Amino acid sequence: MANRERNKKILLELVKQSDNSRCADCGEPEPDWASYKLGIFVCLNCSGIHRSLSSHVKSIRLDFWEDKLVEFMESNGNARAQAQYEKAVPPYYYRPQREDCNILREQWIRAKYERKEFTGETKYPPLPYTTGFYEGILLKKGKDNTQFLKRKFVLSEREFTLSYYNKEDESKGPKAVISIKDLNATFQPEKIGHPNGLQITYQDGDHTRNLYVYHERSEEIVTWYNAIRAARYAYLKTAYPTGSDEELLPMITRNYLKEGYMEKTGPMQTESFKRRWFILDSQNRKLLYFKGHLDAEELGAIFIGTECKGYSVRECVPLNARGNKWKCGLMVETPERQFVFMCEQERDQREWLEALRKVLSRPMSPQDYTKCPASCRPQS
C-alpha cells in the first residue's frame, strides 16, 4: 500500500511538469492517463486510441503502478517522446487539437508511433506530401441529390489545382478544375453522416461551392487532407513570399467558427421567415447561408466588418413574426441593411452572438478590404 501511494504521488508530480501537463497527442490539459510503453502522458480520448494500438496504458490515479513502470515514466515523458517521434513533422501537416474529430487524432497517433512518419529516419512522410501530386477515388455527394458516387480526384501542386472527373472515361476531361487559391477543407463527420466525411469549399465565380466527400479508409482521407494542406502551403509560400510560417499556417485550412440552422426574413423584415443553414467563416469574415446543410451552393453571403465601419450584432424581437417557429432573435446590421434571424434555443442565440462578436472585434486586414463592400473600404 505504501508503494502504491508513493508511486501515485510521483506520477502526479510528473504530470504537473510543463512538458507533461498537456496530452502528448492533442494538447488536452491535465492528462489523467499514461502509456507505459512510450512513456507519455495522454488524455482519456487519446488513451483509448493508444489502447487499440496495443500501446499499454494505465490511469494515473486509479490503476496500480509497479516501481519499474514509474521509473520508466520518470526517465521518459512527453518532451523526450516528441523529440523522437515528431522530429520531422512537415510544417503543413495538421496536428489535431482536443476539439478535433476522432480520425484526425487516430491517424496522427498512428502516423507518429505506428508508421513512424516523422522520425526523419524512414521513407516517410508519404509521397503525396512531398511530390506535389496525388490522385485517387473518393465518394462524392451529388450536387442535387444525397447519393455518394465514386469519383476520381487529382491534386496538382505544380498547377495549384484540384480536379475531379464524373465518368470513368477521362477523355472528356474533368468535371471541375478547382483553384487551390481559395480552397478550404474541413472534417465534417456529423454533418456528412460518415466518420471520414470531408467538406471541400471553394470559390466558383461569385459563389461559394461545397463538395462533400469521404473514403472508407480513414488513413486515405487524412492523407488527402494533408496533401491538400501541402498544396495550399506551397501556394501561400508563392503568393506571400515574405510571409513567415507563423503567419501562413493558420491560412492553410480552417474549421468554421459556427454552423447551424436559423430562420431568416427578407430585407423589408415583413417577408415570411424561412429556415436556412448558416456558416460563419471567420477568416473570410463571411456569414454564408444555404437552403440545407448539405447544399452545394450558397444562397447568399453577408460580409461581417468591424463596428467602426458600421457593423454590429445584437439581440432583437422582430417586428414581423410571420412564418417563424423560433423565438430567440438576433440582428446583424451592416451599412447596407439589417438582417434579422431567429434561433431555436437561447443557447443557439448566445453562441451565434458570441461568434459574430468575435469576428466584429478583429481588426480588418488588407486582404479583408479586397472582399468587403465598397462602403467598408478606406476612402482615398
Coordinates of C-alpha atoms in Angstrom, one line a residue:
M1 CA 0.0 0.0 0.0
A2 CA 2.9 2.4 0.8
N3 CA 4.4 1.8 -2.6
R4 CA 1.1 2.3 -4.3
E5 CA 0.6 5.7 -2.7
R6 CA 4.3 6.7 -3.2
N7 CA 4.1 5.8 -6.9
K8 CA 0.9 7.6 -7.4
K9 CA 2.4 10.7 -5.8
I10 CA 5.4 10.5 -8.1
L11 CA 3.2 10.3 -11.2
L12 CA 1.0 13.2 -10.1
E13 CA 4.2 15.3 -9.7
L14 CA 5.4 14.2 -13.1
V15 CA 2.2 15.2 -14.8
K16 CA 2.4 18.7 -13.3
Q17 CA 5.7 19.4 -15.1
S18 CA 5.1 21.8 -18.0
D19 CA 6.1 19.2 -20.7
N20 CA 3.7 16.6 -19.3
S21 CA 0.8 18.9 -18.2
R22 CA -0.9 18.5 -21.6
C23 CA -1.7 15.4 -23.6
A24 CA 1.3 14.4 -25.7
D25 CA -1.0 14.0 -28.8
C26 CA -3.8 16.6 -28.7
G27 CA -2.8 19.1 -26.1
E28 CA -5.8 18.5 -23.7
P29 CA -4.8 19.9 -20.3
E30 CA -4.3 17.8 -17.2
P31 CA -4.0 14.3 -18.8
D32 CA -5.0 11.5 -16.4
W33 CA -3.6 8.6 -18.4
A34 CA -0.2 7.4 -19.5
S35 CA 1.3 5.0 -22.0
Y36 CA 3.9 3.0 -20.2
K37 CA 5.1 1.6 -23.5
L38 CA 6.0 5.1 -24.9
G39 CA 6.5 6.9 -21.6
I40 CA 4.0 9.7 -22.4
F41 CA 1.0 11.3 -20.6
V42 CA -2.2 11.4 -22.5
C43 CA -5.9 12.4 -22.1
L44 CA -8.8 9.9 -21.9
N45 CA -9.7 10.1 -25.6
C46 CA -6.2 9.6 -26.8
S47 CA -5.6 6.8 -24.3
G48 CA -8.4 4.8 -26.0
I49 CA -6.6 5.1 -29.3
H50 CA -3.3 4.0 -27.8
R51 CA -5.1 1.0 -26.2
S52 CA -6.4 0.0 -29.6
L53 CA -2.8 0.1 -30.9
S54 CA -1.6 -2.2 -28.1
S55 CA 0.3 0.7 -26.5
H56 CA -0.3 -0.3 -22.9
V57 CA -2.0 2.5 -20.9
K58 CA -2.9 3.0 -17.3
S59 CA -4.8 5.6 -15.3
I60 CA -2.5 7.7 -13.2
R61 CA -5.0 7.9 -10.4
L62 CA -6.9 4.7 -10.4
D63 CA -4.5 1.9 -11.5
F64 CA -1.7 0.2 -9.7
W65 CA 1.8 1.2 -10.9
E66 CA 4.8 -1.1 -10.4
D67 CA 8.1 0.6 -9.4
K68 CA 9.8 -0.3 -12.7
L69 CA 7.0 1.4 -14.7
V70 CA 7.1 4.5 -12.6
E71 CA 10.9 4.6 -13.2
F72 CA 10.3 4.3 -16.9
M73 CA 7.9 7.2 -16.9
E74 CA 10.4 9.3 -14.9
S75 CA 13.2 8.7 -17.4
N76 CA 10.9 9.5 -20.4
G77 CA 8.0 11.9 -20.6
N78 CA 6.3 13.9 -23.4
A79 CA 9.2 16.1 -24.4
R80 CA 11.5 13.2 -24.9
A81 CA 8.9 11.3 -27.0
Q82 CA 8.1 14.3 -29.1
A83 CA 11.7 14.9 -29.8
Q84 CA 11.9 11.4 -31.2
Y85 CA 8.5 10.9 -32.9
E86 CA 7.9 14.4 -34.0
K87 CA 11.4 15.3 -35.2
A88 CA 10.5 15.8 -38.8
V89 CA 6.8 16.8 -38.9
P90 CA 6.2 18.9 -42.1
P91 CA 5.0 22.4 -41.3
Y92 CA 1.8 21.9 -43.2
Y93 CA 0.9 18.6 -41.5
Y94 CA -2.2 19.1 -39.3
R95 CA -1.6 18.5 -35.6
P96 CA -5.0 17.7 -34.2
Q97 CA -6.3 19.6 -31.2
R98 CA -8.6 18.3 -28.4
E99 CA -11.8 19.6 -30.3
D100 CA -11.0 17.7 -33.5
C101 CA -12.7 14.6 -34.7
N102 CA -11.5 11.2 -33.7
I103 CA -10.0 10.1 -37.1
L104 CA -7.6 13.1 -37.0
R105 CA -6.4 12.1 -33.6
E106 CA -6.2 8.4 -34.5
Q107 CA -4.2 8.9 -37.7
W108 CA -1.9 11.4 -36.0
I109 CA -1.1 8.9 -33.3
R110 CA -0.7 6.0 -35.9
A111 CA 1.5 8.2 -38.1
K112 CA 3.8 9.0 -35.1
Y113 CA 4.1 5.8 -33.2
E114 CA 3.0 3.0 -35.6
R115 CA 4.2 4.2 -39.0
K116 CA 6.9 6.4 -37.6
E117 CA 6.4 9.0 -40.3
F118 CA 8.2 11.9 -38.6
T119 CA 11.3 10.4 -37.1
G120 CA 13.4 11.5 -40.0
E121 CA 14.9 8.0 -40.4
T122 CA 12.4 6.3 -42.8
K123 CA 10.7 6.8 -46.2
Y124 CA 8.0 9.0 -44.6
P125 CA 6.4 11.4 -44.9
P126 CA 4.3 9.8 -47.7
L127 CA 4.8 10.8 -51.3
P128 CA 1.6 12.8 -51.6
Y129 CA 3.0 15.4 -49.3
T130 CA 6.4 15.6 -51.0
T131 CA 5.8 15.1 -54.7
G132 CA 3.0 17.7 -55.0
F133 CA 0.8 15.2 -56.9
Y134 CA -1.9 12.9 -55.7
E135 CA -4.8 11.1 -57.3
G136 CA -7.4 8.6 -56.2
I137 CA -11.0 7.7 -55.8
L138 CA -13.3 9.4 -53.3
L139 CA -17.0 9.1 -52.7
K140 CA -18.6 12.4 -53.6
K141 CA -22.2 13.6 -52.9
G142 CA -24.2 14.6 -56.0
K143 CA -24.9 18.3 -56.3
D144 CA -28.7 17.9 -56.4
N145 CA -29.2 14.6 -54.6
T146 CA -28.0 12.7 -51.5
Q147 CA -26.3 9.9 -53.3
F148 CA -22.5 9.4 -52.9
L149 CA -20.7 8.1 -56.0
K150 CA -17.1 7.2 -56.8
R151 CA -15.2 10.0 -58.5
K152 CA -11.6 10.3 -59.4
F153 CA -9.8 13.3 -57.9
V154 CA -6.4 14.7 -59.0
L155 CA -4.4 17.2 -56.9
S156 CA -1.6 19.1 -58.6
E157 CA 0.7 21.3 -56.6
R158 CA 2.5 22.4 -59.8
E159 CA -0.7 23.8 -61.3
F160 CA -2.3 24.6 -57.9
T161 CA -5.5 22.8 -58.8
L162 CA -7.8 20.1 -57.5
S163 CA -9.8 18.3 -60.3
Y164 CA -12.4 15.7 -60.3
Y165 CA -13.9 13.5 -63.0
N166 CA -17.6 12.4 -63.2
K167 CA -17.0 9.4 -65.6
E168 CA -14.5 6.6 -65.8
D169 CA -13.7 7.8 -69.3
E170 CA -11.3 10.7 -68.7
S171 CA -11.0 11.7 -72.4
K172 CA -13.8 14.3 -71.9
G173 CA -11.7 16.0 -69.3
P174 CA -12.5 16.9 -65.7
K175 CA -16.0 17.9 -64.5
A176 CA -14.4 20.7 -62.5
V177 CA -10.9 22.2 -62.1
I178 CA -10.7 24.0 -58.7
S179 CA -8.1 26.6 -57.9
I180 CA -6.1 26.0 -54.7
K181 CA -6.2 29.7 -54.2
D182 CA -9.4 29.9 -52.3
L183 CA -9.9 26.3 -51.3
N184 CA -10.6 25.1 -47.8
A185 CA -11.0 21.6 -46.4
T186 CA -12.5 20.7 -43.0
F187 CA -13.7 17.4 -41.5
Q188 CA -17.5 17.2 -41.0
P189 CA -18.3 13.7 -39.9
E190 CA -21.6 14.5 -38.2
K191 CA -22.8 16.8 -40.9
I192 CA -21.9 14.4 -43.8
G193 CA -23.0 11.4 -41.8
H194 CA -19.8 9.4 -42.2
P195 CA -16.8 9.3 -39.7
N196 CA -14.4 10.1 -42.6
G197 CA -16.5 13.0 -44.1
L198 CA -14.6 15.9 -45.5
Q199 CA -16.1 19.2 -46.8
I200 CA -14.1 21.0 -49.5
T201 CA -15.1 24.6 -50.1
Y202 CA -14.0 26.9 -53.0
Q203 CA -15.0 30.0 -54.9
D204 CA -16.9 29.4 -58.2
G205 CA -17.2 32.9 -59.7
D206 CA -19.2 35.0 -57.2
H207 CA -20.5 32.0 -55.3
T208 CA -19.1 29.6 -52.7
R209 CA -19.3 25.9 -53.6
N210 CA -19.1 22.9 -51.3
L211 CA -18.0 19.4 -52.2
Y212 CA -18.8 16.6 -49.7
V213 CA -16.6 13.6 -49.9
Y214 CA -15.4 10.6 -47.9
H215 CA -13.3 7.5 -48.2
E216 CA -13.9 4.2 -46.3
R217 CA -10.3 4.2 -45.1
S218 CA -9.6 6.9 -42.5
E219 CA -5.8 6.8 -43.4
E220 CA -6.7 7.6 -47.0
I221 CA -9.0 10.6 -46.3
V222 CA -6.5 12.1 -43.8
T223 CA -3.8 11.6 -46.4
W224 CA -6.0 13.6 -48.9
Y225 CA -6.5 16.3 -46.2
N226 CA -2.8 16.7 -45.6
A227 CA -1.9 16.5 -49.3
I228 CA -4.4 19.4 -49.8
R229 CA -2.7 21.3 -47.0
A230 CA 0.7 20.7 -48.5
A231 CA -0.5 22.2 -51.9
R232 CA -2.1 25.1 -50.1
Y233 CA 1.1 25.7 -48.1
A234 CA 3.1 25.7 -51.4
Y235 CA 0.6 28.2 -52.9
L236 CA 0.8 30.5 -49.9
K237 CA 4.6 30.5 -50.0
T238 CA 4.3 31.6 -53.6
A239 CA 1.6 34.2 -53.1
Y240 CA 3.2 35.6 -49.9
P241 CA 7.0 35.1 -50.4
T242 CA 7.9 37.1 -47.3
G243 CA 5.3 35.5 -45.1
S244 CA 6.5 33.5 -42.1
D245 CA 5.2 30.1 -41.2
E246 CA 3.6 31.7 -38.1
E247 CA 1.6 33.9 -40.5
L248 CA 0.8 31.4 -43.2
L249 CA 0.0 28.2 -41.3
P250 CA -3.4 29.5 -39.9
M251 CA -4.3 30.3 -43.5
I252 CA -3.8 26.8 -45.0
T253 CA -7.2 25.4 -43.8
R254 CA -9.6 26.3 -41.0
N255 CA -12.6 25.0 -39.2
Y256 CA -15.7 27.3 -39.4
L257 CA -16.4 29.3 -36.3
K258 CA -20.1 28.4 -36.1
E259 CA -22.6 26.5 -38.2
G260 CA -26.3 25.7 -37.8
Y261 CA -29.9 26.5 -38.7
M262 CA -31.5 29.8 -38.2
E263 CA -34.7 31.3 -39.6
K264 CA -34.2 34.3 -41.9
T265 CA -36.6 37.0 -43.2
G266 CA -36.1 39.4 -46.1
P267 CA -34.8 42.9 -46.4
M268 CA -38.1 44.6 -45.6
Q269 CA -38.5 42.4 -42.5
T270 CA -42.1 41.7 -43.5
E271 CA -41.4 38.7 -45.6
S272 CA -42.1 35.2 -44.2
F273 CA -39.3 33.6 -42.2
K274 CA -37.6 30.6 -43.8
R275 CA -35.2 28.2 -42.3
R276 CA -31.6 28.3 -43.7
W277 CA -28.3 26.7 -42.9
F278 CA -25.6 29.3 -41.8
I279 CA -21.8 29.0 -41.8
L280 CA -19.7 31.7 -40.2
D281 CA -16.3 31.7 -41.9
S282 CA -14.2 34.0 -39.6
Q283 CA -11.2 34.0 -41.9
N284 CA -13.1 35.5 -44.8
R285 CA -15.4 37.4 -42.5
K286 CA -18.5 36.0 -44.2
L287 CA -21.8 34.6 -42.9
L288 CA -22.9 32.3 -45.6
Y289 CA -26.4 30.8 -45.9
F290 CA -27.7 27.7 -47.7
K291 CA -31.1 26.2 -48.1
G292 CA -30.0 22.9 -46.5
H293 CA -26.9 21.8 -44.5
L294 CA -25.5 19.7 -47.4
D295 CA -26.2 22.1 -50.3
A296 CA -23.5 22.6 -52.9
E297 CA -24.0 26.3 -53.5
E298 CA -24.8 29.2 -51.1
L299 CA -27.9 31.4 -51.5
G300 CA -26.1 34.4 -50.2
A301 CA -23.3 35.8 -48.1
I302 CA -23.1 38.6 -45.6
F303 CA -19.8 40.4 -45.0
I304 CA -19.0 41.0 -41.3
G305 CA -16.8 44.1 -40.9
T306 CA -16.0 45.9 -37.8
E307 CA -18.0 48.2 -35.5
C308 CA -16.1 51.3 -36.6
K309 CA -17.2 50.5 -40.2
G310 CA -20.9 50.4 -39.2
Y311 CA -21.3 46.7 -38.4
S312 CA -23.0 45.3 -35.3
V313 CA -24.9 42.4 -33.8
R314 CA -27.5 42.3 -31.0
E315 CA -30.5 40.5 -29.6
C316 CA -33.8 41.6 -31.1
V317 CA -37.5 41.0 -31.2
P318 CA -38.6 41.1 -34.9
L319 CA -41.5 43.4 -35.9
N320 CA -42.9 40.7 -38.0
A321 CA -43.2 37.1 -36.8
R322 CA -44.9 35.7 -39.9
G323 CA -43.8 32.1 -40.7
N324 CA -41.3 31.8 -37.9
K325 CA -41.4 28.9 -35.4
W326 CA -38.4 30.0 -33.3
K327 CA -38.4 32.8 -30.7
C328 CA -34.8 33.8 -30.0
G329 CA -33.9 36.7 -32.3
L330 CA -30.7 38.5 -33.3
M331 CA -30.0 41.3 -35.7
V332 CA -26.9 41.7 -37.8
E333 CA -26.5 45.3 -39.0
T334 CA -24.4 46.4 -41.9
P335 CA -24.0 49.7 -43.7
E336 CA -26.4 48.4 -46.4
R337 CA -29.2 46.8 -44.4
Q338 CA -30.3 44.9 -41.3
F339 CA -30.6 41.1 -41.2
V340 CA -32.9 39.5 -38.7
F341 CA -32.5 35.9 -37.7
M342 CA -34.4 33.6 -35.3
C343 CA -32.7 30.8 -33.3
E344 CA -34.4 27.7 -31.9
Q345 CA -32.9 27.9 -28.4
E346 CA -31.4 30.7 -26.2
R347 CA -28.2 28.7 -26.2
D348 CA -28.0 28.9 -30.1
Q349 CA -28.7 32.6 -29.9
R350 CA -26.0 33.1 -27.3
E351 CA -23.4 31.1 -29.3
W352 CA -24.2 33.0 -32.6
L353 CA -23.9 36.4 -30.8
E354 CA -20.6 35.3 -29.3
A355 CA -19.2 34.0 -32.6
L356 CA -20.3 37.1 -34.6
R357 CA -18.9 39.5 -32.0
K358 CA -15.6 37.6 -32.1
V359 CA -15.4 38.4 -35.9
L360 CA -16.6 42.0 -35.3
S361 CA -13.8 42.6 -32.7
R362 CA -11.0 41.5 -35.0
P363 CA -9.3 44.3 -37.0
M364 CA -9.6 44.1 -40.8
S365 CA -6.6 43.0 -42.7
P366 CA -5.5 44.4 -46.1
Q367 CA -6.9 41.2 -47.7
D368 CA -10.3 41.8 -46.0
Y369 CA -10.6 45.2 -47.7
T370 CA -10.4 43.4 -51.1
K371 CA -13.5 41.3 -50.2
C372 CA -15.7 43.8 -48.4
P373 CA -18.4 46.1 -49.9
A374 CA -17.4 49.5 -51.2
S375 CA -18.9 51.2 -48.2
C376 CA -16.4 49.4 -46.0
R377 CA -13.3 50.4 -47.9
P378 CA -11.0 53.2 -46.8
Q379 CA -11.7 56.5 -48.5
S380 CA -9.0 57.9 -50.7

